[in-house]
Structure formats: C-alpha cells, structure tokens
CSV table of C-alpha atoms in Angstrom, one decimal:
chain,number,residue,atom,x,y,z
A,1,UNK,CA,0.0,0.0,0.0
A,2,UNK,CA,1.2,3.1,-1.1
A,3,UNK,CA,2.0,6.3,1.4
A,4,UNK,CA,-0.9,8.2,-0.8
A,5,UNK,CA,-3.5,5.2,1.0
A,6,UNK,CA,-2.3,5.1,4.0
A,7,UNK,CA,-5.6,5.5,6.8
A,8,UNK,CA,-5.4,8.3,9.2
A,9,UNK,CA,-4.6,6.3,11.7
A,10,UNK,CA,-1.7,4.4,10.3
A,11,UNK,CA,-0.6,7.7,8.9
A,12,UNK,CA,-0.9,9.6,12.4
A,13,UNK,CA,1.6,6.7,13.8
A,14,UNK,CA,3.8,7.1,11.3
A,15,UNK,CA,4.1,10.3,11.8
A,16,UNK,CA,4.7,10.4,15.5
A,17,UNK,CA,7.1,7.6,14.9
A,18,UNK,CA,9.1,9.7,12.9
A,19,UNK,CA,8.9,12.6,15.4
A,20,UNK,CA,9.9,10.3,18.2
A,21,UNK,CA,13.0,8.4,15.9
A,22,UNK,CA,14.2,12.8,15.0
A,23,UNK,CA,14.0,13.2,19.0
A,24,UNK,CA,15.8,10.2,19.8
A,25,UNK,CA,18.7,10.7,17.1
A,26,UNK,CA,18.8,14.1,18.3
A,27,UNK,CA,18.9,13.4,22.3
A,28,UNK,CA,21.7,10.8,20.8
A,29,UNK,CA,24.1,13.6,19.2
A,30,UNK,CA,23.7,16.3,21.9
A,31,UNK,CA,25.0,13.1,24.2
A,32,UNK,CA,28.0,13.0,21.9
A,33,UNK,CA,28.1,16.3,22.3
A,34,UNK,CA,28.2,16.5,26.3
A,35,UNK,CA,30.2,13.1,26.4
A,36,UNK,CA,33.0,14.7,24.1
A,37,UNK,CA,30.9,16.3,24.4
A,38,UNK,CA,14.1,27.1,6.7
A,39,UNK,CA,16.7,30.0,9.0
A,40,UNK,CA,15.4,33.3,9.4
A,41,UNK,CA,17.0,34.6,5.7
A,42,UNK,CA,18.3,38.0,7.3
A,43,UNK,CA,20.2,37.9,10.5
A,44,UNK,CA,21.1,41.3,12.0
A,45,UNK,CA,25.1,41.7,12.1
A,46,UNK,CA,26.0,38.4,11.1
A,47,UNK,CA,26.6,36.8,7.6
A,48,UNK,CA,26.8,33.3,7.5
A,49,UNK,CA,30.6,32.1,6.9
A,50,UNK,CA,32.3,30.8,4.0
A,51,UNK,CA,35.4,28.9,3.0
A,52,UNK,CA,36.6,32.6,2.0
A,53,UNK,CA,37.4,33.5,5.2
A,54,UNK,CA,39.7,30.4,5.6
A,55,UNK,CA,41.4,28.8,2.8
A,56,UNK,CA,43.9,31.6,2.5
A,57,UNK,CA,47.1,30.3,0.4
A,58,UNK,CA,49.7,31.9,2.7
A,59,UNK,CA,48.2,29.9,5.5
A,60,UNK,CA,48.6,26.1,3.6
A,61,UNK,CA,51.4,23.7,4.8
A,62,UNK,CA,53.4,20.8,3.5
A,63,UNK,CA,55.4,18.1,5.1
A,64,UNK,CA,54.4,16.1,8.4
A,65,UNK,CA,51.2,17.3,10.7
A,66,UNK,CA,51.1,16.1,14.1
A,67,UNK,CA,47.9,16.4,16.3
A,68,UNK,CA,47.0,15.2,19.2
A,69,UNK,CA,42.6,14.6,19.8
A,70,UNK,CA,40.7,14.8,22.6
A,71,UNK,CA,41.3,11.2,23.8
A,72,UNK,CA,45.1,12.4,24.0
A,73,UNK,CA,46.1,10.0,20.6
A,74,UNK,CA,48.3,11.9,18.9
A,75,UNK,CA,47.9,11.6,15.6
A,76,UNK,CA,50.8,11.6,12.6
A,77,UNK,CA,50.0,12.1,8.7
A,78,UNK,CA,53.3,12.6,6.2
A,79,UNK,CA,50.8,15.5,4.5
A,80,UNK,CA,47.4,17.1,5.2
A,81,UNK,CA,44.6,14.5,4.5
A,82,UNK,CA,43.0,14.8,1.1
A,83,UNK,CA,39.7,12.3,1.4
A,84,UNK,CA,37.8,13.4,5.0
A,85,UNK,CA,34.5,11.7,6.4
A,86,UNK,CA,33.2,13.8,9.1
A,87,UNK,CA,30.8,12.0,11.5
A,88,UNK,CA,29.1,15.4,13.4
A,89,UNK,CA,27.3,18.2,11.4
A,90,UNK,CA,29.3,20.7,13.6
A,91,UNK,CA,32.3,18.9,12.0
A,92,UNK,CA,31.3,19.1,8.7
A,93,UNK,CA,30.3,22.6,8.9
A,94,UNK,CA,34.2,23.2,10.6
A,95,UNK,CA,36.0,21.5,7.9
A,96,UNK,CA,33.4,22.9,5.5
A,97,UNK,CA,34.2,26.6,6.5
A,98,UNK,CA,38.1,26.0,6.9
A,99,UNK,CA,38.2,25.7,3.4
A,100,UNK,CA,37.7,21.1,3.1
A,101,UNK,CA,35.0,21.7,1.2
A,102,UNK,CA,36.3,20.0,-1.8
A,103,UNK,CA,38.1,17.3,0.4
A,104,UNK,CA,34.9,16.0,2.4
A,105,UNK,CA,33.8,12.4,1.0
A,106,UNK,CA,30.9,11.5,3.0
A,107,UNK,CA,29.4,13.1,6.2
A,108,UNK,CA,26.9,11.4,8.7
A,109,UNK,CA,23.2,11.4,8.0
A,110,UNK,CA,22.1,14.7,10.0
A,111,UNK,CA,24.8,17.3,8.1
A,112,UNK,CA,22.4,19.5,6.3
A,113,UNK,CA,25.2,22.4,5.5
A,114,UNK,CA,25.8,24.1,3.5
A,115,UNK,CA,23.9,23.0,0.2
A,116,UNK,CA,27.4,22.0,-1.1
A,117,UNK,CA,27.3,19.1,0.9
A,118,UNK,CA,23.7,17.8,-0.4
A,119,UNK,CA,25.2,15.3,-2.7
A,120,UNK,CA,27.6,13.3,-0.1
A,121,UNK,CA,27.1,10.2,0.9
A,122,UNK,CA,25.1,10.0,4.1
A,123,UNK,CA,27.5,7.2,6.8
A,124,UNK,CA,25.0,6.4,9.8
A,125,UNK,CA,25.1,7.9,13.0
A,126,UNK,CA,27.1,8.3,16.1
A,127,UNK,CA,26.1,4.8,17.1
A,128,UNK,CA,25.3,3.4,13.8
A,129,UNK,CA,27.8,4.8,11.5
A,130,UNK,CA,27.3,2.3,8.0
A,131,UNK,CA,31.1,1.1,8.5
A,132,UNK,CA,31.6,-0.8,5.8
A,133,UNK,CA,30.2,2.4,3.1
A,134,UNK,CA,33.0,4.5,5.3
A,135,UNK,CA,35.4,1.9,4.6
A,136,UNK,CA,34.6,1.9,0.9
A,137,UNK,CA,35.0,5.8,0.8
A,138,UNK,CA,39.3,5.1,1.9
A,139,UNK,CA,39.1,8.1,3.8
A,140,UNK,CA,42.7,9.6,4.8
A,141,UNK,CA,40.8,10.8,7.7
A,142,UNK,CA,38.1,10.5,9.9
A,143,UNK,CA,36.7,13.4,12.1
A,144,UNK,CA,33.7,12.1,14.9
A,145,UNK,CA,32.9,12.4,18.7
A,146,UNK,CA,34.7,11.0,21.2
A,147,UNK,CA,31.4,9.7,22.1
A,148,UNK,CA,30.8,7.3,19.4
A,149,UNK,CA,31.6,3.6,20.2
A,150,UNK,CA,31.0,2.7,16.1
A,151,UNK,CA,34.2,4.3,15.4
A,152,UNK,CA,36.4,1.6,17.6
A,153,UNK,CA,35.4,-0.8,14.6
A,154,UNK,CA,36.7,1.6,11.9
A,155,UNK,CA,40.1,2.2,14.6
A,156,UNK,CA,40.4,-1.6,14.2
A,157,UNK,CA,40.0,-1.8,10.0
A,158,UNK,CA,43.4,0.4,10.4
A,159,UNK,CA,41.5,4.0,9.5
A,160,UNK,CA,42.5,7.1,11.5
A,161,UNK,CA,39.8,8.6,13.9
A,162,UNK,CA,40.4,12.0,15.6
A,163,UNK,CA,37.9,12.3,18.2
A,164,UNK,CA,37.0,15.6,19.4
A,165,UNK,CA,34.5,17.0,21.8
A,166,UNK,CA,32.4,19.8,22.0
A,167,UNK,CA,30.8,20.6,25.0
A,168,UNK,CA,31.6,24.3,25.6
A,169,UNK,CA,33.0,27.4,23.8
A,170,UNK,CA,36.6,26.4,24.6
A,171,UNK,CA,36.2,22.8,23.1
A,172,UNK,CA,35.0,24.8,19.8
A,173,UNK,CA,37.7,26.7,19.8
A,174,UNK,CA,40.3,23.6,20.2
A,175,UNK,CA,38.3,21.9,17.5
A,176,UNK,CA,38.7,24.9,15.0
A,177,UNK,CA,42.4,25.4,15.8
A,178,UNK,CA,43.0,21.6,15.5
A,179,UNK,CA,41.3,20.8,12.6
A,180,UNK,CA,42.9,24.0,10.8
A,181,UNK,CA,46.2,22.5,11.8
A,182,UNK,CA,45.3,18.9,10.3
A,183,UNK,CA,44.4,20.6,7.0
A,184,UNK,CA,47.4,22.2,6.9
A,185,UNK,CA,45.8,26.0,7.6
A,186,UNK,CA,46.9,26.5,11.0
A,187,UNK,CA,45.7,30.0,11.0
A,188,UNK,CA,42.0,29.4,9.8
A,189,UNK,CA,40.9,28.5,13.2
A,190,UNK,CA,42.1,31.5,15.0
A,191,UNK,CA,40.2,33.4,12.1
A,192,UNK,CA,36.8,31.3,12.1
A,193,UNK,CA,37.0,31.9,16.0
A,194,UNK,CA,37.6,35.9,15.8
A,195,UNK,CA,34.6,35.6,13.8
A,196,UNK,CA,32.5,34.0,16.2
A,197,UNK,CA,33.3,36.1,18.9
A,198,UNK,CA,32.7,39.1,16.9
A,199,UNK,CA,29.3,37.6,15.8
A,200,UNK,CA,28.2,36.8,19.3
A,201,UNK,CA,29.4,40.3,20.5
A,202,UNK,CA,27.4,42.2,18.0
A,203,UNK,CA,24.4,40.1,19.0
A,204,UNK,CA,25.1,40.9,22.5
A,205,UNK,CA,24.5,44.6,21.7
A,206,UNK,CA,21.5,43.5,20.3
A,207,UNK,CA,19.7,42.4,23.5
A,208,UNK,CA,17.0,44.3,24.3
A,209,UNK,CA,18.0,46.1,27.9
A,210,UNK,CA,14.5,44.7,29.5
A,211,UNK,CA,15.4,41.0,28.7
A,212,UNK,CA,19.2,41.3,30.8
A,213,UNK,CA,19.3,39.3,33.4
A,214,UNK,CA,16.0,37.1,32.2
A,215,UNK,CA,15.9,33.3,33.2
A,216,UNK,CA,16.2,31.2,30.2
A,217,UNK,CA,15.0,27.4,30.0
A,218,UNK,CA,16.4,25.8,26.6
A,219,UNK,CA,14.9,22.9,25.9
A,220,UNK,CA,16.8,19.8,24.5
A,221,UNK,CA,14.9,17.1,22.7
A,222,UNK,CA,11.4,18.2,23.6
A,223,UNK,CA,12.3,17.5,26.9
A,224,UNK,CA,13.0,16.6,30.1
A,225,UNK,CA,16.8,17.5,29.3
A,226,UNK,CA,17.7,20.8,29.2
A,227,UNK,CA,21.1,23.3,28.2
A,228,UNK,CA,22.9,23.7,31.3
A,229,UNK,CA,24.7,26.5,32.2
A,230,UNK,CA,28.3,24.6,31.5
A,231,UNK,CA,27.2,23.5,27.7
A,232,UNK,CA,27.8,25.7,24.6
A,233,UNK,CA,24.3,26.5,24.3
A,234,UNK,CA,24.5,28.1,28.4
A,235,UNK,CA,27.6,29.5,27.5
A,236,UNK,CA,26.1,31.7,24.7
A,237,UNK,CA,22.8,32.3,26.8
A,238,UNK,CA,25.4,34.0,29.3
A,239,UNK,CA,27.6,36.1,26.8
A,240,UNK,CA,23.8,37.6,25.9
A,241,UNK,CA,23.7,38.8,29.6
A,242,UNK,CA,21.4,36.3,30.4
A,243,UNK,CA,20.6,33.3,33.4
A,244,UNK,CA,20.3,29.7,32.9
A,245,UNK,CA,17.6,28.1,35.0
A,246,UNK,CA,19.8,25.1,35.3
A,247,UNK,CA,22.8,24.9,37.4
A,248,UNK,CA,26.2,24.5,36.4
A,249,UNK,CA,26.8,21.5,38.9
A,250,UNK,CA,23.8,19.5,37.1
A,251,UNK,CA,26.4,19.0,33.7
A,252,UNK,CA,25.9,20.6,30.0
A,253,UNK,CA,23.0,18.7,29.1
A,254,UNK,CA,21.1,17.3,32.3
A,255,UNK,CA,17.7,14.8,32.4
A,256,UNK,CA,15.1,17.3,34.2
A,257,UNK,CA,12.4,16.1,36.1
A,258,UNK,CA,9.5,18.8,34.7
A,259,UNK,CA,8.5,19.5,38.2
A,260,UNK,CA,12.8,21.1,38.0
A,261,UNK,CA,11.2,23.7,35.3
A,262,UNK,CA,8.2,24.7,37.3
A,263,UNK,CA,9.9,25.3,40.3
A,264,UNK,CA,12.4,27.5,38.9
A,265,UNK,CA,9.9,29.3,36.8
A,266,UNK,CA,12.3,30.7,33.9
A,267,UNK,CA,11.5,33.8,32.4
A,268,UNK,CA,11.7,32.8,29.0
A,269,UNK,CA,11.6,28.9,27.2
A,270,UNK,CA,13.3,28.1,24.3
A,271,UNK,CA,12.7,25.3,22.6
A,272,UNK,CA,11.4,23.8,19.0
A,273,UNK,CA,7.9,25.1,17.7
A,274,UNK,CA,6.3,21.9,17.6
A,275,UNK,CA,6.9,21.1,21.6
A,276,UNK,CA,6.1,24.7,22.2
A,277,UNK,CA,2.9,24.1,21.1
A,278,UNK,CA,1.9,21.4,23.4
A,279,UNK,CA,3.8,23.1,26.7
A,280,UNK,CA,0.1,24.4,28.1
A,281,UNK,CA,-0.4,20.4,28.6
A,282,UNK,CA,2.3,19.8,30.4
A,283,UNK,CA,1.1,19.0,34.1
A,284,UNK,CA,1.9,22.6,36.1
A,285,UNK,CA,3.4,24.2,33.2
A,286,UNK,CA,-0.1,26.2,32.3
A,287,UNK,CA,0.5,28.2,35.4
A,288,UNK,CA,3.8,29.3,34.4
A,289,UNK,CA,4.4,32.9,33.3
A,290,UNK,CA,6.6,32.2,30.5
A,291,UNK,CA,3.6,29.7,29.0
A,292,UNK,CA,0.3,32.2,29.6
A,293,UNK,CA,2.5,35.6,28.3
A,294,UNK,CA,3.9,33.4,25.4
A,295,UNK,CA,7.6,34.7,26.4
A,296,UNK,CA,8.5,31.8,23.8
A,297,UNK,CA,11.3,31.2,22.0
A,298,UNK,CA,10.1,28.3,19.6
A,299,UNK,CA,12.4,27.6,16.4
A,300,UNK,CA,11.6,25.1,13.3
A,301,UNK,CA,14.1,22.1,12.8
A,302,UNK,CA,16.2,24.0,10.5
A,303,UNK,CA,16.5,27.1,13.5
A,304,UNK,CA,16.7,24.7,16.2
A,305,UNK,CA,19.5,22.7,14.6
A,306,UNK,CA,21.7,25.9,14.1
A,307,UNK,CA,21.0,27.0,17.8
A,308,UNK,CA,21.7,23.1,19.2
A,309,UNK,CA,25.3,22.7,17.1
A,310,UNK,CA,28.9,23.7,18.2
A,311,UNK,CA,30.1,24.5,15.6
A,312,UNK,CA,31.6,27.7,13.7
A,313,UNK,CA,27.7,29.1,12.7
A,314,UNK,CA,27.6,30.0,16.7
A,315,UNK,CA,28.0,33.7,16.1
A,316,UNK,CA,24.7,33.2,13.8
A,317,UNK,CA,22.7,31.0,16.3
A,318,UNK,CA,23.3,33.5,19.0
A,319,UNK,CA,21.4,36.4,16.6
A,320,UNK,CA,19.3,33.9,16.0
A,321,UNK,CA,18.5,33.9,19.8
A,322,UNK,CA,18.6,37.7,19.5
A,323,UNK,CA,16.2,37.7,17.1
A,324,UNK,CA,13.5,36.0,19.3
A,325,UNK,CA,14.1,38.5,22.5
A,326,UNK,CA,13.6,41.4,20.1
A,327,UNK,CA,10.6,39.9,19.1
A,328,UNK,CA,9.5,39.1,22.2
A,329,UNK,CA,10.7,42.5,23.6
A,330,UNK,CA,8.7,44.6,20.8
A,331,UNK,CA,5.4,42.4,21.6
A,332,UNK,CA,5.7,43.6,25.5
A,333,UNK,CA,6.3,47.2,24.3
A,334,UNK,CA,3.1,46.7,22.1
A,335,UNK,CA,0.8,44.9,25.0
A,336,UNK,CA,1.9,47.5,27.3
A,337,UNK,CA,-0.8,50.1,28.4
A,338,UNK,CA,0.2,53.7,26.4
A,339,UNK,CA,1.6,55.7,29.9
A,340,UNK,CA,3.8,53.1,30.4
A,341,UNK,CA,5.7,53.0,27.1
C-alpha cells in the first residue's frame, strides 16, 4: 500500500514515529556532544561564513602534521589529509568553513550544511555509522565524537579517527584550531573563532535592555533535558547577559524532572515550535508565566539545529537567539498600556 493510501490512523503513527526516531537521534548527538561532548534569511550583524574566510594560500602547509585529539592520541599524517569523512554536522560545517569543502567524502546522516554538501554520501550515525560504506570511501581521515563507540570498529580496519569533543565554547575553539592545523591551515581556526566572537558580541549589543538578566529554560529534545549552564548553548545564553535556569553542577545537558522547570519558573523557554505548542499540557506548566504571556522562543528544525550545534555558525545562532528577545521585547512594548511606554 502506497504512502498516498495510508488510513489516518496508520498515517498519524507514522508520523509520531518519525517525530519520536528525529528526537531520539537528536537526544543521541547532543550526548556525543556533552560526552565529548528554513533560518530566518536576514540575521542582524552576522553573515553566515564561508570557505573565504579560511582557505587563504599563505596559511597552507606541506610536510608532516602532528595532532593530538581529545582522547590524548596523537595523531601523525606525512601530509594534510585529502579524502575526509566527518561524523558530526558541527564537524562538517568546521571543515566545511576551513576551506575542506572540496576534500569531504561522506558526512553522517544529519549534516544538512551548506547545500554544497547535499550530494555526499550519508554514513549512519554516532552509534550506527554504516562502516563498511566508510570503509569503501578510503578516507585519509576521519573526524567524529569522542562519544561514538561505532568508530572503535573503523580504529580496528586500520583507519585514522580524531575524536573531538564539543561541550563548551573552549572545546570549539580547540576543534577549530585543531582541525585547521590537520588541514594544513593553522591560521583558519584563529580566524573562524575571531569571527565568532565578533558575531556573538554584536548580537550581544542586540539584546534588548528589558530581557538582561531574564531566566532562560532551553529545551533539549522536547524534553525533560535541558542546556545547562556549562554546555555551549548556556555559555552563549550568558555572553547575551542572560541566566540559565539550570545549574552548572547538574552538567551541559542534564535529564530534568519537569516539576525542576516549574519550580524554577524561567523567564523565557526556548525550545522547538512543535513542543512549544503542546507546553500548556504539560502538568503545572499552564500556570507558568513564561507559557500564559507566550515569552516563547520556539524555532523550526532547521533554526533549532543551528541554535543546538557547536560548531563555527555560533556567532549566527546567537542572533538567531537575538532575534527572538527582540521579538519578544517589541510584543511587551506593544501589550503595554500607552503611559507606560
């Protein structure tokens, strides 16, 4: 039977299953992430990168590269790699913008940037990365989390795996600087992260002066984990002069009980469109300011993707969260009776 025939209820379970298999595979990378750890077109102060910035010819290098990953393996190749598989979308969007563009082979199934990329081969997953199709590719190289157990298969075929985590602004910074250096750039990284921090510094300006200081609750996953004040995603919600609901002790990206989020009764919850919707139904959460004043930051796939990867489009995601608290700023300003404006 075809998908056109499917009955509603066969379709609705489809449907969910698919949501429920996104959320999963998603919950599954941000682990990676904290063990190693359609965009809004126009984004105030901050163009999206491009290999321009980083594949500068003065920068390139021949001869021996030596690297050491974050499992403390150093790592020795007689010449930069030339055939790369990257395993993360934040590390295909890192070797993407250092200028590997042209060098990348095959990426894992959830890189979806840039377009560039749309015709690689799709590998698996963190824990079910399609090893023989990698091995296929001969890849000089391959880039993944520390995280993912599949790789110790590929280790043992004789293929070289740098692991890397990303769990906080530093560990991006160590990625971009150590993945520059494998590709024989060195400099690119220090460049991709000026950029950043310019990016995130502009959209700090951004922040409306009423929303300093407001309690954020960023949703992982559709719940019950969370961004913690010690992940990436905390660490950018700070540099926009704003709190973290969740405390630093509790790890980058903690399993909340929801009763956690009510008590604490953030100011602001960010989180994807789709859950946002259905937060009313969540037992307690109806009487929570944030949920009846709609002081909701909800993104589509695409948004929420951009905001949830550490990776060198960080400067973007945090205008991205700009964005929202202008928004939401401007709809206070217009609710507001007339004296008070």
């Amino acid at each position: 039977m075809s998908d056109d025939c499917q009955s509603p209820a066969s379709t609705a379970a489809r449907s969910a299953t698919k949501v429920l298999r996104r959320r999963r595979d998603a919950l599954r990378m941000l682990a990676g992430y904290a063990l190693a750890g359609a965009a809004r077109p126009a984004l105030a102060e901050a163009a999206p990168p491009t290999q321009v910035d980083a594949a500068r010819p003065a920068d390139a290098g021949s001869g021996p590269i030596v690297i050491v990953d974050d499992r403390g393996i150093e790592h020795r190749f007689a010449d930069a790699p030339r055939r790369i598989v990257t395993m993360l979308p934040s590390l295909t969007e890192t070797a993407w913008v250092l200028g590997a563009g042209a060098r990348l082979v095959g990426v894992d199934r959830f890189s979806d940037w840039p377009d560039e990329i749309a015709s690689l081969p799709r590998l698996g997953g963190l824990e079910d990365a399609h090893i023989e199709a990698i091995a296929a590719l001969a890849p000089d190289v391959v880039l993944a989390s520390t995280a993912s157990r599949a790789m110790e298969r590929l280790e043992a075929l004789g293929f070289r795996i740098v692991r890397l985590k990303s769990e906080t602004h530093a560990d991006l910074r160590r990625t971009l600087d150590l993945v520059a250096a494998l590709l024989g750039t060195p400099a690119a990284g220090a460049r991709a992260w000026a950029r950043i921090e310019r990016e995130i510094e502009a959209a700090a300006r951004r922040v409306p002066p009423q929303m300093l200081g407001q309690r954020v609750y960023f949703e992982i996953g559709g719940g019950p984990y969370a961004a913690g004040a010690s992940s990436f995603v905390g660490e950018t919600i700070a540099r926009l002069g704003l709190a973290n609901i969740v405390e630093p002790q509790l790890g980058p990206f903690p399993k909340l009980n929801p009763e956690y989020v009510v008590r604490a009764k953030p100011d602001i919850i960010v989180g994807t469109r789709r859950e946002q919707a259905a937060l009313v139904r969540r037992p307690g959460w109806g009487a929570l300011a944030a949920v009846r004043e709609q002081r909701l930051c909800g993104f589509d796939t695409p948004q929420y993707d951009l905001l949830t990867r550490p990776g060198p489009r960080a400067g973007e995601a945090a205008a991205l969260l700009v964005d929202c608290l202008v928004e939401l700023a401007e709809s206070e300003r217009r609710r507001a009776p007339s004296s008070v404006r």
